Amino acid sequence: AMSLHGPHQPAPQPRTGPPPSAMADDEPVDALPSLREACKPKCADLHNLYVACTDRIRKKGGGDCEPWYFDYLKCVDKCTAKNVLKDVK
């Protein structure tokens, strides 16, 4: 028989502490966009490279700027992760 919890889904842990409230569940999600926004200026150089690439492509009529975009996202993610860890400690 198939078990209810597959290999990727550990059994839910009993919650300890106060009962979950809607506020508590939303907090980490709400903090992330503002943390990401705060990181964008730190990654401005990479963002500018991406924008320059999209401008070139618009003029040429073809191409791919994904590598630049991913470099920029990686920069923002790395910065965001550092700030999240700072908040957790």
mmCIF file of C-alpha atoms in Angstrom:
data_model
loop_
_atom_site.group_PDB
_atom_site.id
_atom_site.type_symbol
_atom_site.label_atom_id
_atom_site.label_comp_id
_atom_site.label_asym_id
_atom_site.label_seq_id
_atom_site.Cartn_x
_atom_site.Cartn_y
_atom_site.Cartn_z
ATOM 1 C CA ALA A 1 0.000 0.000 0.000
ATOM 2 C CA MET A 2 1.178 3.539 -0.711
ATOM 3 C CA SER A 3 2.120 5.445 2.403
ATOM 4 C CA LEU A 4 0.509 8.830 2.902
ATOM 5 C CA HIS A 5 3.887 10.524 3.284
ATOM 6 C CA GLY A 6 6.231 9.940 0.359
ATOM 7 C CA PRO A 7 10.024 9.988 0.733
ATOM 8 C CA HIS A 8 10.066 13.750 0.144
ATOM 9 C CA GLN A 9 7.417 14.578 2.714
ATOM 10 C CA PRO A 10 8.383 13.947 6.324
ATOM 11 C CA ALA A 11 5.507 13.434 8.717
ATOM 12 C CA PRO A 12 4.261 16.775 10.042
ATOM 13 C CA GLN A 13 5.908 17.708 13.312
ATOM 14 C CA PRO A 14 3.653 18.629 16.217
ATOM 15 C CA ARG A 15 3.743 22.395 16.756
ATOM 16 C CA THR A 16 5.115 23.638 20.027
ATOM 17 C CA GLY A 17 4.517 27.076 21.429
ATOM 18 C CA PRO A 18 1.601 29.397 20.809
ATOM 19 C CA PRO A 19 -1.048 28.399 18.264
ATOM 20 C CA PRO A 20 -0.257 29.586 14.745
ATOM 21 C CA SER A 21 -1.868 32.875 13.842
ATOM 22 C CA ALA A 22 -2.330 34.319 10.370
ATOM 23 C CA MET A 23 0.164 37.061 11.258
ATOM 24 C CA ALA A 24 2.959 34.684 12.221
ATOM 25 C CA ASP A 25 2.599 32.715 9.001
ATOM 26 C CA ASP A 26 2.672 35.849 6.840
ATOM 27 C CA GLU A 27 5.653 37.589 8.423
ATOM 28 C CA PRO A 28 8.532 35.814 6.643
ATOM 29 C CA VAL A 29 6.755 36.164 3.306
ATOM 30 C CA ASP A 30 6.135 39.888 3.866
ATOM 31 C CA ALA A 31 9.750 40.568 4.838
ATOM 32 C CA LEU A 32 11.229 39.023 1.696
ATOM 33 C CA PRO A 33 10.038 41.544 -0.910
ATOM 34 C CA SER A 34 11.374 44.448 1.145
ATOM 35 C CA LEU A 35 14.681 42.606 1.726
ATOM 36 C CA ARG A 36 14.916 41.946 -2.014
ATOM 37 C CA GLU A 37 14.159 45.605 -2.774
ATOM 38 C CA ALA A 38 16.881 46.686 -0.334
ATOM 39 C CA CYS A 39 19.353 44.453 -2.193
ATOM 40 C CA LYS A 40 18.577 45.715 -5.691
ATOM 41 C CA PRO A 41 20.752 48.852 -5.444
ATOM 42 C CA LYS A 42 23.702 46.661 -4.347
ATOM 43 C CA CYS A 43 23.293 44.685 -7.563
ATOM 44 C CA ALA A 44 22.716 47.739 -9.775
ATOM 45 C CA ASP A 45 25.826 47.093 -11.898
ATOM 46 C CA LEU A 46 24.565 43.636 -12.868
ATOM 47 C CA HIS A 47 21.088 45.025 -13.491
ATOM 48 C CA ASN A 48 22.559 47.712 -15.759
ATOM 49 C CA LEU A 49 24.408 45.030 -17.763
ATOM 50 C CA TYR A 50 21.115 43.168 -18.186
ATOM 51 C CA VAL A 51 19.275 46.333 -19.268
ATOM 52 C CA ALA A 52 22.081 47.172 -21.720
ATOM 53 C CA CYS A 53 21.733 43.665 -23.144
ATOM 54 C CA THR A 54 17.962 44.010 -23.610
ATOM 55 C CA ASP A 55 18.520 47.350 -25.373
ATOM 56 C CA ARG A 56 21.053 45.741 -27.736
ATOM 57 C CA ILE A 57 18.640 42.906 -28.477
ATOM 58 C CA ARG A 58 15.795 45.321 -29.164
ATOM 59 C CA LYS A 59 18.000 47.109 -31.716
ATOM 60 C CA LYS A 60 19.317 43.880 -33.248
ATOM 61 C CA GLY A 61 15.967 42.112 -33.187
ATOM 62 C CA GLY A 62 17.192 38.923 -31.522
ATOM 63 C CA GLY A 63 19.384 37.391 -28.865
ATOM 64 C CA ASP A 64 19.297 36.238 -25.280
ATOM 65 C CA CYS A 65 19.952 38.125 -22.045
ATOM 66 C CA GLU A 66 19.228 35.251 -19.683
ATOM 67 C CA PRO A 67 22.829 34.922 -18.380
ATOM 68 C CA TRP A 68 22.838 38.587 -17.355
ATOM 69 C CA TYR A 69 19.419 38.300 -15.776
ATOM 70 C CA PHE A 70 20.436 35.220 -13.795
ATOM 71 C CA ASP A 71 23.645 36.911 -12.619
ATOM 72 C CA TYR A 72 21.517 39.785 -11.356
ATOM 73 C CA LEU A 73 19.004 37.453 -9.656
ATOM 74 C CA LYS A 74 21.835 35.488 -8.047
ATOM 75 C CA CYS A 75 23.282 38.723 -6.665
ATOM 76 C CA VAL A 76 19.906 39.770 -5.236
ATOM 77 C CA ASP A 77 19.278 36.279 -3.815
ATOM 78 C CA LYS A 78 22.700 36.086 -2.168
ATOM 79 C CA CYS A 79 22.250 39.530 -0.618
ATOM 80 C CA THR A 80 18.678 38.689 0.481
ATOM 81 C CA ALA A 81 19.827 35.416 2.072
ATOM 82 C CA LYS A 82 22.513 37.258 4.050
ATOM 83 C CA ASN A 83 19.929 39.732 5.340
ATOM 84 C CA VAL A 84 17.446 36.987 6.194
ATOM 85 C CA LEU A 85 20.109 35.206 8.243
ATOM 86 C CA LYS A 86 20.952 38.493 9.972
ATOM 87 C CA ASP A 87 17.294 38.860 11.004
ATOM 88 C CA VAL A 88 17.079 35.278 12.247
ATOM 89 C CA LYS A 89 20.083 35.463 14.586
#
